mmCIF file of C-alpha atoms in Angstrom:
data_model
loop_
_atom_site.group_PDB
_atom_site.id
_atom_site.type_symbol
_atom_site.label_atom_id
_atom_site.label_comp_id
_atom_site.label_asym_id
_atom_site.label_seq_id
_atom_site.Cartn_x
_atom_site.Cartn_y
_atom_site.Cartn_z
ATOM 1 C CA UNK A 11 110.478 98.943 112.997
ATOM 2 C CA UNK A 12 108.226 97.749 110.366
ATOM 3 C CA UNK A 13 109.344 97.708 106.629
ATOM 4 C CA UNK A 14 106.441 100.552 105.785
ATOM 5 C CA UNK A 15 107.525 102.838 108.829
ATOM 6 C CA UNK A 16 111.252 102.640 107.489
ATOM 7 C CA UNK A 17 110.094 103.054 103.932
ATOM 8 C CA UNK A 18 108.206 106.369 105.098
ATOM 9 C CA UNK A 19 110.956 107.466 107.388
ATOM 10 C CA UNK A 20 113.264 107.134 104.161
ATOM 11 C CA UNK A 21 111.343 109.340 102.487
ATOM 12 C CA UNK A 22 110.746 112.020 105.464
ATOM 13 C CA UNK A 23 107.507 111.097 106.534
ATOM 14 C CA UNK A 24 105.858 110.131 110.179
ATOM 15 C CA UNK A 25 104.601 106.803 109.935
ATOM 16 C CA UNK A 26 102.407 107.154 112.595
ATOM 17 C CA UNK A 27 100.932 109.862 111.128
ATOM 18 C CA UNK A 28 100.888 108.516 106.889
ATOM 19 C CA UNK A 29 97.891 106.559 105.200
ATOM 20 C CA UNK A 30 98.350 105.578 101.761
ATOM 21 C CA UNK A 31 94.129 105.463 100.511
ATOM 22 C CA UNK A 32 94.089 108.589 98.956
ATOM 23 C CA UNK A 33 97.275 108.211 96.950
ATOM 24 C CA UNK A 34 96.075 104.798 95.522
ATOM 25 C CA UNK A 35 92.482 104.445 95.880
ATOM 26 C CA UNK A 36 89.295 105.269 94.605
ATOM 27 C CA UNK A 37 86.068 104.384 95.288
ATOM 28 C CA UNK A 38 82.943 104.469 93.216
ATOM 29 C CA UNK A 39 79.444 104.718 94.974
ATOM 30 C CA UNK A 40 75.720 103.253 93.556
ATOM 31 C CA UNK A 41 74.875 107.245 93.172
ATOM 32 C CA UNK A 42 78.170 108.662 91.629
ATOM 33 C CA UNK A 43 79.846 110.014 94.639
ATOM 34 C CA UNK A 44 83.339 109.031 94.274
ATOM 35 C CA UNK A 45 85.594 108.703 97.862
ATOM 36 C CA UNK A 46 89.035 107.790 98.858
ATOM 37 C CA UNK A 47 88.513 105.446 102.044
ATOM 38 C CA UNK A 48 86.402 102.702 102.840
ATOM 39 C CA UNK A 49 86.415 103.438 106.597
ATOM 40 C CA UNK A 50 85.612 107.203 105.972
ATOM 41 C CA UNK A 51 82.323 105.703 104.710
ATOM 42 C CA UNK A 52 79.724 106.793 101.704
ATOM 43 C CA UNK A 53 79.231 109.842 103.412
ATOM 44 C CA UNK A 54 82.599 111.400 102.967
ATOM 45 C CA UNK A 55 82.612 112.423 99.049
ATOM 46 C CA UNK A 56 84.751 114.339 97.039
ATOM 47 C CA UNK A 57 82.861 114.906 93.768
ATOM 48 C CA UNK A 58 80.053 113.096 91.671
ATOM 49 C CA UNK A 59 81.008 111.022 88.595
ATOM 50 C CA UNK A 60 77.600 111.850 87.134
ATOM 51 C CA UNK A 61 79.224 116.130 86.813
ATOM 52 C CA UNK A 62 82.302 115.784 86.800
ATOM 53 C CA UNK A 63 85.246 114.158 85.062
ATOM 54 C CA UNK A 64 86.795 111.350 87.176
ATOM 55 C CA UNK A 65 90.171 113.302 86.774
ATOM 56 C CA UNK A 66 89.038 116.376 88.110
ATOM 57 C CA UNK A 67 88.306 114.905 91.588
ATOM 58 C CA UNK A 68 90.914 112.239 91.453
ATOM 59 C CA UNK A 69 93.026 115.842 92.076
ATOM 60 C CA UNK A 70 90.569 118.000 93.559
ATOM 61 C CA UNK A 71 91.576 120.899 95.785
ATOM 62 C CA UNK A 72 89.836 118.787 98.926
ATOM 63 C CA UNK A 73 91.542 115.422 98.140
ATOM 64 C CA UNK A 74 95.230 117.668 97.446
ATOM 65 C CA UNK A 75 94.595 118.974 101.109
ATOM 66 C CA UNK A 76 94.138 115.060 102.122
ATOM 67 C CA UNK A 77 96.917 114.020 100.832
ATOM 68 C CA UNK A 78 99.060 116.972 101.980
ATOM 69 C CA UNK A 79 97.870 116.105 105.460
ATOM 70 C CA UNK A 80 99.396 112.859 105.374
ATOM 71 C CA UNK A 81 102.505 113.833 104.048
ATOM 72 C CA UNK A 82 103.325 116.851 106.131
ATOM 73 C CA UNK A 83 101.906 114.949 109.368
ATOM 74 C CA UNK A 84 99.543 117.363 110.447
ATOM 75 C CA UNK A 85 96.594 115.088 110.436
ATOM 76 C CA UNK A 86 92.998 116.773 110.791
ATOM 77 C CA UNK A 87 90.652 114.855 108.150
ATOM 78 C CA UNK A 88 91.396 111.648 109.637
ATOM 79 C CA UNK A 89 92.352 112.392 113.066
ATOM 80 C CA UNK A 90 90.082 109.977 114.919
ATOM 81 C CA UNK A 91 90.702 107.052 112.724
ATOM 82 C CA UNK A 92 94.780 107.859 112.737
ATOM 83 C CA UNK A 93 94.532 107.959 116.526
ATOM 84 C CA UNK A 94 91.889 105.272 117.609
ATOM 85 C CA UNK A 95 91.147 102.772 114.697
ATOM 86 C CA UNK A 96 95.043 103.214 113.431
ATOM 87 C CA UNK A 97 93.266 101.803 110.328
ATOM 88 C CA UNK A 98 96.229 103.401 108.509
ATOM 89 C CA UNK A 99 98.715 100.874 109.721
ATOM 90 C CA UNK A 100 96.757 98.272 108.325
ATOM 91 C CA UNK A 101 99.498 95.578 107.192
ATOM 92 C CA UNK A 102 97.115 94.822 104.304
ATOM 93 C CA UNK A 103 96.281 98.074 102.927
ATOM 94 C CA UNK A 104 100.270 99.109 102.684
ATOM 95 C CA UNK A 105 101.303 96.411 100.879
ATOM 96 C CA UNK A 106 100.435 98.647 98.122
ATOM 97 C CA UNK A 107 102.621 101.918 99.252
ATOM 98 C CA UNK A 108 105.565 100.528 97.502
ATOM 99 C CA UNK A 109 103.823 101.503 93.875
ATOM 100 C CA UNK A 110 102.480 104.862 95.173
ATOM 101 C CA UNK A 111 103.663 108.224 94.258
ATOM 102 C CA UNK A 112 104.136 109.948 97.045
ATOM 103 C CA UNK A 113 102.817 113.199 95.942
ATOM 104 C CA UNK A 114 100.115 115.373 96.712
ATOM 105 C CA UNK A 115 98.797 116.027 92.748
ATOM 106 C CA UNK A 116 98.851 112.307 91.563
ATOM 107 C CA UNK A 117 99.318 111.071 87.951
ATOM 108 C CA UNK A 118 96.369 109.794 86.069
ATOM 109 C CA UNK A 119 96.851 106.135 87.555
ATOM 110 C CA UNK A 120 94.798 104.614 90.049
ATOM 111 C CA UNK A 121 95.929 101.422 91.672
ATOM 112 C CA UNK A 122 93.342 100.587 94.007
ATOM 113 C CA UNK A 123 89.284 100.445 92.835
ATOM 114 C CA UNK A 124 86.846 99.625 94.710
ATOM 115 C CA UNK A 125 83.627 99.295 92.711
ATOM 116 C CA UNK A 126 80.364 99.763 94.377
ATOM 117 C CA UNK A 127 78.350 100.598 91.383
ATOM 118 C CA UNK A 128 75.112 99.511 92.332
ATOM 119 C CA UNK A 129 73.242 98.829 95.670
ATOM 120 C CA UNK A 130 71.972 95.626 94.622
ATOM 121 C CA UNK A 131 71.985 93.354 98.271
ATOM 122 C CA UNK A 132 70.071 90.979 99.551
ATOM 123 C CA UNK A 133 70.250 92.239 103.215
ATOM 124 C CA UNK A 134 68.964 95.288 104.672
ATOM 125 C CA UNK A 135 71.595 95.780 107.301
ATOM 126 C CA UNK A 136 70.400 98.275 110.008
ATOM 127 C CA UNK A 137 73.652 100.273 110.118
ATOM 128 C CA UNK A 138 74.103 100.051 106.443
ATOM 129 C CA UNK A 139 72.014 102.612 103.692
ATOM 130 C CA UNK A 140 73.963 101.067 100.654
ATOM 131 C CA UNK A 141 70.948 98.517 99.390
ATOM 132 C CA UNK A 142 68.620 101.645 99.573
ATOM 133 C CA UNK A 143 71.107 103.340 96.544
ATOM 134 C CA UNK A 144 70.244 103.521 92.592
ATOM 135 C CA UNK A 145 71.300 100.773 90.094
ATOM 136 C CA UNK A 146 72.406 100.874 86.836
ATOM 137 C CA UNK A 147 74.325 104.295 86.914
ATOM 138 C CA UNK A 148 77.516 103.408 85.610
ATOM 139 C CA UNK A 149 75.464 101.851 82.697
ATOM 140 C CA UNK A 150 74.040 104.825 81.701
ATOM 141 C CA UNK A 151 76.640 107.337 82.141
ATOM 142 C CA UNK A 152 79.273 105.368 79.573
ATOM 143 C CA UNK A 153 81.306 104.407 82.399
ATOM 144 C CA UNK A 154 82.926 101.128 81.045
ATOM 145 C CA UNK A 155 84.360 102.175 77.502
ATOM 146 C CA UNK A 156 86.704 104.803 78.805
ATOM 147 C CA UNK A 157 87.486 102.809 82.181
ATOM 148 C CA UNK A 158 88.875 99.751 79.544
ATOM 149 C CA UNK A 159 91.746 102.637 78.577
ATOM 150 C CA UNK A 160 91.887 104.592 81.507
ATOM 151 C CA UNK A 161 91.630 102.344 84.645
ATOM 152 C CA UNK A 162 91.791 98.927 84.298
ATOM 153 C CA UNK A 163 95.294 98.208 82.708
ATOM 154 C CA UNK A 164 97.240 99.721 85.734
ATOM 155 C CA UNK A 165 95.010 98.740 88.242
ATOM 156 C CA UNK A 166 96.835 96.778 91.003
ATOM 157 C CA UNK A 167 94.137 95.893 93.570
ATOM 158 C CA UNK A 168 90.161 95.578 92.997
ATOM 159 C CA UNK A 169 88.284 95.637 95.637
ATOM 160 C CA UNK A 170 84.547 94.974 95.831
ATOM 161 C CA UNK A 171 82.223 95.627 98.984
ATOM 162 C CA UNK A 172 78.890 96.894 98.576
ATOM 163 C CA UNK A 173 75.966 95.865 98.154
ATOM 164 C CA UNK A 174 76.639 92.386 97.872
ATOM 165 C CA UNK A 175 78.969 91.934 95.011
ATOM 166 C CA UNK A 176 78.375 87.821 94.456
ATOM 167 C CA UNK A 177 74.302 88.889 93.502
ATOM 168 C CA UNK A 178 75.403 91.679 91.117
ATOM 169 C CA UNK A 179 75.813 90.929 87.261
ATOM 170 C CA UNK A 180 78.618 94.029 87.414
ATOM 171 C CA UNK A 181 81.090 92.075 89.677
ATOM 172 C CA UNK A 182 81.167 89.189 87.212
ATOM 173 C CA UNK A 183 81.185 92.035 84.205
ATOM 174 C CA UNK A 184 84.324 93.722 85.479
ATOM 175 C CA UNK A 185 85.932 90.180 86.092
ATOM 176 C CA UNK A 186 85.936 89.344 82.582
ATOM 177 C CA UNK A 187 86.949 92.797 81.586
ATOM 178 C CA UNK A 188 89.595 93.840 84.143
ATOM 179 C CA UNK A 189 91.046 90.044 83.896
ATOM 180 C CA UNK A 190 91.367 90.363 79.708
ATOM 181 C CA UNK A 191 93.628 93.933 79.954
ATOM 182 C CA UNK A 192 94.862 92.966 83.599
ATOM 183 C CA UNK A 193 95.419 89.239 84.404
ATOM 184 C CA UNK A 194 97.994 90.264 87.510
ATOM 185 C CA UNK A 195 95.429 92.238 89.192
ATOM 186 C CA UNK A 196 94.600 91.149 92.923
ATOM 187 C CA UNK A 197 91.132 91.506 94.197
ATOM 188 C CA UNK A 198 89.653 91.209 97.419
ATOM 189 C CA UNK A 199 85.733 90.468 98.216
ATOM 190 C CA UNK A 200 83.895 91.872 101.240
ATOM 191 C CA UNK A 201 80.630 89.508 101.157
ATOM 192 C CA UNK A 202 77.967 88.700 103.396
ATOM 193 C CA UNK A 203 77.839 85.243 102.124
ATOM 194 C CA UNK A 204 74.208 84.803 102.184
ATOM 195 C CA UNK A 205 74.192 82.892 98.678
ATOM 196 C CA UNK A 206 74.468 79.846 97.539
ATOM 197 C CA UNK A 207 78.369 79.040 96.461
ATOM 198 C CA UNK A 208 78.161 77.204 92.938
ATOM 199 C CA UNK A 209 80.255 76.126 89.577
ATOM 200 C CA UNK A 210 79.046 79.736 87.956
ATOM 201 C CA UNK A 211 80.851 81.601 90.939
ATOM 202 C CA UNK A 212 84.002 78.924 90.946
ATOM 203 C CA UNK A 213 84.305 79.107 87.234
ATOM 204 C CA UNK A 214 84.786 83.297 88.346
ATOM 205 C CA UNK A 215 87.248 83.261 90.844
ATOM 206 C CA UNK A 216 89.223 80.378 89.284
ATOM 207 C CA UNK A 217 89.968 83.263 86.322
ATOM 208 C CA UNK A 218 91.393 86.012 89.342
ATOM 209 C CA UNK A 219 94.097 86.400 91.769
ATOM 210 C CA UNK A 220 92.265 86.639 95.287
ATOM 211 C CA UNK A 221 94.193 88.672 97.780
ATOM 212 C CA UNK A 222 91.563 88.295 100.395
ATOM 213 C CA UNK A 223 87.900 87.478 101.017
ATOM 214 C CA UNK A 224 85.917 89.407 103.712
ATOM 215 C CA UNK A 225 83.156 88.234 105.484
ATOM 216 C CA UNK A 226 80.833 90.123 106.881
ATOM 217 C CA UNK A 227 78.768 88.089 109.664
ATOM 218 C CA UNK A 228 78.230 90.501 112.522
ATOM 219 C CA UNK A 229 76.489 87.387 115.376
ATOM 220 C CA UNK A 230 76.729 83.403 115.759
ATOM 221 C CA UNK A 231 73.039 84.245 117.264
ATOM 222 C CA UNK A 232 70.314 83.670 114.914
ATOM 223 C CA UNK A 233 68.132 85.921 116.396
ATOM 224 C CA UNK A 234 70.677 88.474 117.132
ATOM 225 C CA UNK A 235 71.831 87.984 113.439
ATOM 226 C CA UNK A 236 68.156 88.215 112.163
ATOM 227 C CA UNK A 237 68.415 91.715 114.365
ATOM 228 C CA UNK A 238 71.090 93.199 112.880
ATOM 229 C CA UNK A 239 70.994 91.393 109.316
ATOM 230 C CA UNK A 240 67.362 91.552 108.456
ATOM 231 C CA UNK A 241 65.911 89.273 106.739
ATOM 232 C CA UNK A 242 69.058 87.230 106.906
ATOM 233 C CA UNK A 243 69.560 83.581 108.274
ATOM 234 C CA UNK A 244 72.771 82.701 109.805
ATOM 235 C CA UNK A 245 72.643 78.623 109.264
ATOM 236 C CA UNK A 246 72.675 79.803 105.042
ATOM 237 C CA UNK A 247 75.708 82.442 106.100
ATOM 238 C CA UNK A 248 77.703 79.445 107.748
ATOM 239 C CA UNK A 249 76.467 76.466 105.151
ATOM 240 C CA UNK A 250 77.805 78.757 102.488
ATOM 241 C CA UNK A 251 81.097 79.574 104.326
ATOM 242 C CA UNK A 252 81.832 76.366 104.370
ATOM 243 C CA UNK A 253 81.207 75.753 100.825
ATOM 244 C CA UNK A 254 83.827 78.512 100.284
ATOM 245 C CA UNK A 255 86.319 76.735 102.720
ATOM 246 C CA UNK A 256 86.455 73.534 100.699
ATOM 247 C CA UNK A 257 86.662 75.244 97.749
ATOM 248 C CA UNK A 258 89.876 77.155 98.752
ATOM 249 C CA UNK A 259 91.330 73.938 99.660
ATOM 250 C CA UNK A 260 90.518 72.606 96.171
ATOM 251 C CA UNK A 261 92.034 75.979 94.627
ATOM 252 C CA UNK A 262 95.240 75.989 96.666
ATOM 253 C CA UNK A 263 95.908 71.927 95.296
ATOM 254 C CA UNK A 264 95.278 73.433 91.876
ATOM 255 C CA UNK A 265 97.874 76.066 92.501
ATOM 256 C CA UNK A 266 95.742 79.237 92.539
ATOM 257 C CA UNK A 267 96.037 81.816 95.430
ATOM 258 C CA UNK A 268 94.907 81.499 98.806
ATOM 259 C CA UNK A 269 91.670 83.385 99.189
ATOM 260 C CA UNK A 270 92.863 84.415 102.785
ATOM 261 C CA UNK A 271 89.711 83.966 104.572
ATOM 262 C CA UNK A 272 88.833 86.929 106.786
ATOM 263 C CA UNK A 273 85.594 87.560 109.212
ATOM 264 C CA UNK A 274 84.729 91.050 110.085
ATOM 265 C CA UNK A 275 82.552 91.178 112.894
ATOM 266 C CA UNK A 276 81.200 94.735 114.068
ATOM 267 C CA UNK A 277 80.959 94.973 117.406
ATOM 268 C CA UNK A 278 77.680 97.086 118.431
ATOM 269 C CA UNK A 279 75.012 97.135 121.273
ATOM 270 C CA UNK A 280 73.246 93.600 120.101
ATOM 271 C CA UNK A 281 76.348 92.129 119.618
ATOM 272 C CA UNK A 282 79.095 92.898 122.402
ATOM 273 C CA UNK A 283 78.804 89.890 124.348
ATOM 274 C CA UNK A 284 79.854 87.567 121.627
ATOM 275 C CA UNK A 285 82.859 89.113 121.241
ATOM 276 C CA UNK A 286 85.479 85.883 122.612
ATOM 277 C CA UNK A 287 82.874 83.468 120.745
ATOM 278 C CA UNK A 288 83.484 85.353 117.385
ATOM 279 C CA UNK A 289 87.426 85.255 117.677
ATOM 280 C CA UNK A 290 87.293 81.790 118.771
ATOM 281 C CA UNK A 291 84.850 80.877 115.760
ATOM 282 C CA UNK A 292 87.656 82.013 113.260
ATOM 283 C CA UNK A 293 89.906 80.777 114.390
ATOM 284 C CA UNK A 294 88.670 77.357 114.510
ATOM 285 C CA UNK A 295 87.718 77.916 110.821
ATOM 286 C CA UNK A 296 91.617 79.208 110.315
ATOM 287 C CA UNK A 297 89.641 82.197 109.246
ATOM 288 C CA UNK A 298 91.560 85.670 110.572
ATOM 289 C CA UNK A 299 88.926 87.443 113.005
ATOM 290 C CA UNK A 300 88.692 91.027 112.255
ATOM 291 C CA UNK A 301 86.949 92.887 115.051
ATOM 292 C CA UNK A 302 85.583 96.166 113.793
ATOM 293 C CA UNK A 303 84.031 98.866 116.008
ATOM 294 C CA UNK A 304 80.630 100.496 115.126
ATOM 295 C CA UNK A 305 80.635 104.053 115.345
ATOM 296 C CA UNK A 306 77.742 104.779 113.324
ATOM 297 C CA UNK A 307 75.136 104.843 113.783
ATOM 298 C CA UNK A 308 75.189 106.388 116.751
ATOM 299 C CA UNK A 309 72.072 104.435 118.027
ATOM 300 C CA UNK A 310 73.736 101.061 117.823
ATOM 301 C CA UNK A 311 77.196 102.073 119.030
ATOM 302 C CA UNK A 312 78.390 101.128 122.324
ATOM 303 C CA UNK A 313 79.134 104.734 122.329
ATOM 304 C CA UNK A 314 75.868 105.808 123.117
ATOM 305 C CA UNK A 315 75.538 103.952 126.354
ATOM 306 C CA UNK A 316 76.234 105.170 129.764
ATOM 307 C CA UNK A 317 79.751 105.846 131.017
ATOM 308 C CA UNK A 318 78.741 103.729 133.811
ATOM 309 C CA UNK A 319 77.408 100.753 131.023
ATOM 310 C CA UNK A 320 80.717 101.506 129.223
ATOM 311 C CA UNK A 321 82.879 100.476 132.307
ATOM 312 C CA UNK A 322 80.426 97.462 133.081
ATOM 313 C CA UNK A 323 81.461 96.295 129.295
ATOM 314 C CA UNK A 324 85.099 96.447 129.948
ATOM 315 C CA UNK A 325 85.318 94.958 133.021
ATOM 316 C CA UNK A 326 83.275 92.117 131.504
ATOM 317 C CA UNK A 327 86.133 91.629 128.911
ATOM 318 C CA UNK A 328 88.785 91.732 131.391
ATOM 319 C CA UNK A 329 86.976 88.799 133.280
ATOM 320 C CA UNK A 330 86.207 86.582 130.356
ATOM 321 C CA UNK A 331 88.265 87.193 127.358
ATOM 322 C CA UNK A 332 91.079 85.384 127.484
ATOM 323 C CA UNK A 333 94.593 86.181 126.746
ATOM 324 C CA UNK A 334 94.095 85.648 123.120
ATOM 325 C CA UNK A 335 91.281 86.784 122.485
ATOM 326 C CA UNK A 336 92.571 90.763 124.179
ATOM 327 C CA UNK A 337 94.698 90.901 122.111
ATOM 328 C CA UNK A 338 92.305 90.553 118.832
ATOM 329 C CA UNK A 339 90.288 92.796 120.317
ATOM 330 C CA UNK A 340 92.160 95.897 120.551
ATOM 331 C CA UNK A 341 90.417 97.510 117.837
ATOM 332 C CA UNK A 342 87.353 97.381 120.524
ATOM 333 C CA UNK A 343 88.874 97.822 123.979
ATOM 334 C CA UNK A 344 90.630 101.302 122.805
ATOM 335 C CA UNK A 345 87.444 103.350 121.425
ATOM 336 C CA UNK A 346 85.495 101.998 125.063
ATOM 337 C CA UNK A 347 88.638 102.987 127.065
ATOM 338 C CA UNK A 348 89.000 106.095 125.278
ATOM 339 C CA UNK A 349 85.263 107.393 125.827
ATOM 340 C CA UNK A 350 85.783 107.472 129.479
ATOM 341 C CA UNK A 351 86.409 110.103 131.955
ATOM 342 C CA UNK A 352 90.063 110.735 132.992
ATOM 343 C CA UNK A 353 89.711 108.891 136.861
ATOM 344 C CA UNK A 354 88.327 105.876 135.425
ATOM 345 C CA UNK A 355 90.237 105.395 132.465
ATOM 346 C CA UNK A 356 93.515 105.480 135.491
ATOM 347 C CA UNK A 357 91.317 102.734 136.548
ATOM 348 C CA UNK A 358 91.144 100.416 133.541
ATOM 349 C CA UNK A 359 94.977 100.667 133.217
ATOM 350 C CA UNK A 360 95.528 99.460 136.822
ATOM 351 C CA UNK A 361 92.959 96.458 135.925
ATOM 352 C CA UNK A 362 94.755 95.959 132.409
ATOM 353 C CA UNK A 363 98.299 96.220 133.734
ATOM 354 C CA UNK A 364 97.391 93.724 137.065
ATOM 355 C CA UNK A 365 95.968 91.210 134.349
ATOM 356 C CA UNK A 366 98.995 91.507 131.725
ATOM 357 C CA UNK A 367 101.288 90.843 134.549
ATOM 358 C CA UNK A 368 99.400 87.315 136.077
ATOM 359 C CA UNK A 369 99.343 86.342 132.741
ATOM 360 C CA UNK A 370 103.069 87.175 132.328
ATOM 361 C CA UNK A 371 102.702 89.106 128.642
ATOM 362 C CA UNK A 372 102.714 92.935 128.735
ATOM 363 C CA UNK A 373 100.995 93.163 125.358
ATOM 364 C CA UNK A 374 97.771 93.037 126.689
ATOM 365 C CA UNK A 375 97.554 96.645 128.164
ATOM 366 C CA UNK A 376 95.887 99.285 126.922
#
């Protein structure tokens, strides 16, 4: 048993059914909406910092039934993610849950921001509507005064992720003011990394603990990246990454904090095929591959495709993804597996099983 399911247990609550985001997190969006979730998307809101008071949503009847949910086990909000994603479980996101309060009204104290306060990007990702948001909100509204008092001094984790926070003047803004009241913070990056790595953006991160850095790549086609990443080039992503590799090495020598290299790729229609490539790319590049499933929109998803196309899919992964590489890919197999009919999902655990056992390692099945 994991240290966070016997924490939870201690305090009488399901593991399996417990996420810690809305007792820790908040996250500001381009237009005001405010959320709780990163994988719940822009389009689950709670309130609007531009009419209300950050405090009145932070404990809003909606977010109180949330967080309620979580604690008594009874999960309906977030029943898909909880059962298919398990995004909850995430070893990254709990190492947090030791500072929460485990309550469903919450004191005035947020320990997890994420930041998205304008939709400044420099991609127009075709599953993405962030770079079509306003800038400059959180300017007008007299965000930052209050936020020096109220949120920055207890904030634990920052965490930055949309647009693309290395273009915006606000990401380099709340570095210097977070890091002046706040020095122990940890942050974390998600980052397309089509930009040019120089001594401005070192001189930034040398001043910050880095808990992780996130990026966002999606193909190791050009054209297929072009697709999905318009009007992207793949041979700047990859130059850049590079850049940021050696400059981690130089960081860690210094004795600053790993910057925990992470690649999220999101596995759609386009993209599917690559899948063993994109594992095998990070970790070549001792980057940790993050496989991410695209649910929306619906149009890209694998979802949308033929039961028949579904099965063709999985039985391609079964015959050329190696051991390793199944077993980074859960986070894909189990939506595709899932979506079947009854009979043939029978049939994917025969294949599964018959494959764990020649390769002598039960983990693999579904």
């Amino acid at each position: 048993m994991s240290q966070r399911d016997k924490f939870l247990e201690s305090k009488g609550i399901n593991p399996q059914a417990f996420c810690v985001m809305p007792f820790v997190t908040m996250i500001l969006e381009p237009n005001g909406s405010v959320g709780f979730c990163r994988h719940k998307g822009t389009k689950f809101s709670f309130g609007n910092i531009k009419n209300q008071n950050i405090w009145e949503i932070w404990n809003g009847p909606k977010v109180i039934q949330w967080r309620n949910e979580f604690l008594n086990g009874r999960v309906e909000i977030c029943k898909d993610e909880v059962s298919q994603r398990r995004c909850n479980e995430c070893s990254q996101l709990n190492q947090i849950l030791p500072d929460a309060v485990l309550e469903a009204i919450q004191p005035q104290r947020i320990l997890r921001f994420t930041a998205n306060f304008n939709g400044k990007c420099n991609l127009q990702c075709r599953m993405c509507d962030v770079w079509q948001m306003p800038n400059g909100l959180y300017d007008d509204i007299n965000f930052w005064e209050p936020a020096r008092k109220e949120i920055f001094p207890f904030l634990k984790e920052v965490d930055l992720l949309s647009g693309e926070p290395f273009i915006q003047s606000d990401t380099y803004r709340l570095i210097d003011e977070i890091s002046q009241v706040n020095a122990q913070a940890w942050w974390t990056f998600t980052t397309n990394a089509h930009w040019n790595f120089n001594e401005r953006i070192e001189s930034y991160l040398n001043k910050i603990n880095i808990k992780n850095i996130i990026l966002s790549i999606d193909s190791l086609t050009p054209e297929i990246y072009a697709i999905i990443r318009p009007p992207g080039k793949l041979e700047k992503v990859l130059n850049n990454i590079d850049k940021l590799l050696l400059y981690n090495q130089r960081r860690i020598k210094s004795g600053g904090s790993n910057l925990n290299f992470k690649a999220n790729f999101l596995i759609q229609k386009n993209n599917w095929h690559e899948l063993g490539a994109m594992i095998d790319f990070c970790l070549d590049k001792t980057i940790s591959p993050f496989m991410t499933f695209l649910y929306a929109p619906e149009v890209f998803s694998l979802l949308s495709l033929s039961e028949y196309e579904r099965m063709k899919i999985l039985h391609y992964y079964l015959e050329h993804l190696s051991k390793k590489q199944i077993l980074y890919s859960r986070r894909i197999l189990l939506p595709l597996f899932n979506s079947l009919s009854k009979s043939n999902r029978f049939d994917m655990v025969d294949l599964f099983s018959l494959n764990a056992k020649s390769s002598n390692d039960q983990s693999i099945t579904l």
